[in-house]
Short mmCIF file of C-alpha atoms in Angstrom, two decimals:
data_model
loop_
_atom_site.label_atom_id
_atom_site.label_comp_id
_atom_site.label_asym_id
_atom_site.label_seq_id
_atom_site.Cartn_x
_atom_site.Cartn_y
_atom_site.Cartn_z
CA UNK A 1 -130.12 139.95 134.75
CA UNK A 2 -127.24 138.82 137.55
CA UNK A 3 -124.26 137.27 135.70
CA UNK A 4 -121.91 134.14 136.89
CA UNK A 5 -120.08 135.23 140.39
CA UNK A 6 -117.09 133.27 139.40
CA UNK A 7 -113.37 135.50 138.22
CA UNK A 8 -113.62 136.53 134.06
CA UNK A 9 -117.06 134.75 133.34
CA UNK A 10 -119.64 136.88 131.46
CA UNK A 11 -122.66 133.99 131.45
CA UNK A 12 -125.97 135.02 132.66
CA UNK A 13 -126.56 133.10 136.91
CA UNK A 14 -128.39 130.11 136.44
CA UNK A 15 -128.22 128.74 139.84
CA UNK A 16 -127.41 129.85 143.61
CA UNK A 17 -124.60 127.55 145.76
CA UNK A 18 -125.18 128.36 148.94
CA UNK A 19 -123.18 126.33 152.12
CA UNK A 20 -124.20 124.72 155.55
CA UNK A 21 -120.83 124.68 157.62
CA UNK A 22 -121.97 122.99 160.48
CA UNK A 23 -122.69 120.17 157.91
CA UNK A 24 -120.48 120.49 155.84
CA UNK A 25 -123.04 120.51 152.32
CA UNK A 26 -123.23 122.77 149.99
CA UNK A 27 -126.37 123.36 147.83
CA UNK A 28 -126.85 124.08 144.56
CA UNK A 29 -130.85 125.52 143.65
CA UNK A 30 -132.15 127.55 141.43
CA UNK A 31 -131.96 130.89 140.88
CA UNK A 32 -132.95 132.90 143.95
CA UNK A 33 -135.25 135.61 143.79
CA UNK A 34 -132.83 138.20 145.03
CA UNK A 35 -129.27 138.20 145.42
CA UNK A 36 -128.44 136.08 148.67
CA UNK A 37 -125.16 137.63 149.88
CA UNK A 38 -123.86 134.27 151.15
CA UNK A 39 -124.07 132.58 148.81
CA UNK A 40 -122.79 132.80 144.52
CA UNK A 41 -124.82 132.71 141.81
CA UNK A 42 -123.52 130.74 138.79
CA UNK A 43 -123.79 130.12 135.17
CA UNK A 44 -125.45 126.74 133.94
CA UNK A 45 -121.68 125.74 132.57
CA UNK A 46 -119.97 126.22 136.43
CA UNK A 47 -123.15 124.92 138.42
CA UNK A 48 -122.92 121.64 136.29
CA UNK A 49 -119.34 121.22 136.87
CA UNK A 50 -119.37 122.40 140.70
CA UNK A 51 -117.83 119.83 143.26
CA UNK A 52 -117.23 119.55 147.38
CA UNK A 53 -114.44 119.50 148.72
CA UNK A 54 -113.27 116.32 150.42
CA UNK A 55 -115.75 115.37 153.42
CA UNK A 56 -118.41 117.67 152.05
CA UNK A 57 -121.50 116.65 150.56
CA UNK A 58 -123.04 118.23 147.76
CA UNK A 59 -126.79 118.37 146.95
CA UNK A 60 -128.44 119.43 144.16
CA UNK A 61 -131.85 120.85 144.52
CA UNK A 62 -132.73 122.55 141.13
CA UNK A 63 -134.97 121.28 138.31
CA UNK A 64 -132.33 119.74 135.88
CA UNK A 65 -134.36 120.41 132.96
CA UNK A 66 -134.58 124.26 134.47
CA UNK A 67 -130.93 124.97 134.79
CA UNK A 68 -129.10 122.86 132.75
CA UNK A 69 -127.84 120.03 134.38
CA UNK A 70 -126.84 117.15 132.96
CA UNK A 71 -128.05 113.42 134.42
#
């Protein structure tokens, strides 16, 4: 089992965020098979709370009912 990639959290990954400089998007999906090592994995609690930064887009690709997020 992976855990959360983010500082002090011990939640099991739920979801991948991976980004697409050139246009500026970042993607949230589900879980990938195998770690992806540009990308993070994170817990259900940060993927629902994840946000772009200002002139980013941010697309969410994962079954809500799989990961946990809310709609």
């Amino acid at each position: 089992m992976r855990g959360c990639s983010r500082a002090a959290c011990p939640a099991p990954a739920a979801a991948t965020l991976t980004y697409d400089y050139s246009d500026s998007m970042m993607v949230v999906g589900p879980l990938s098979p195998q770690r992806d090592p540009h990308g993070l994995d994170l817990c259900r609690a940060h993927a629902d709370r994840m946000n772009a930064p200002v002139g980013w887009q941010l697309l969410r690709l994962a079954d809500t009912s799989e990961v946990g997020f809310e709609t």
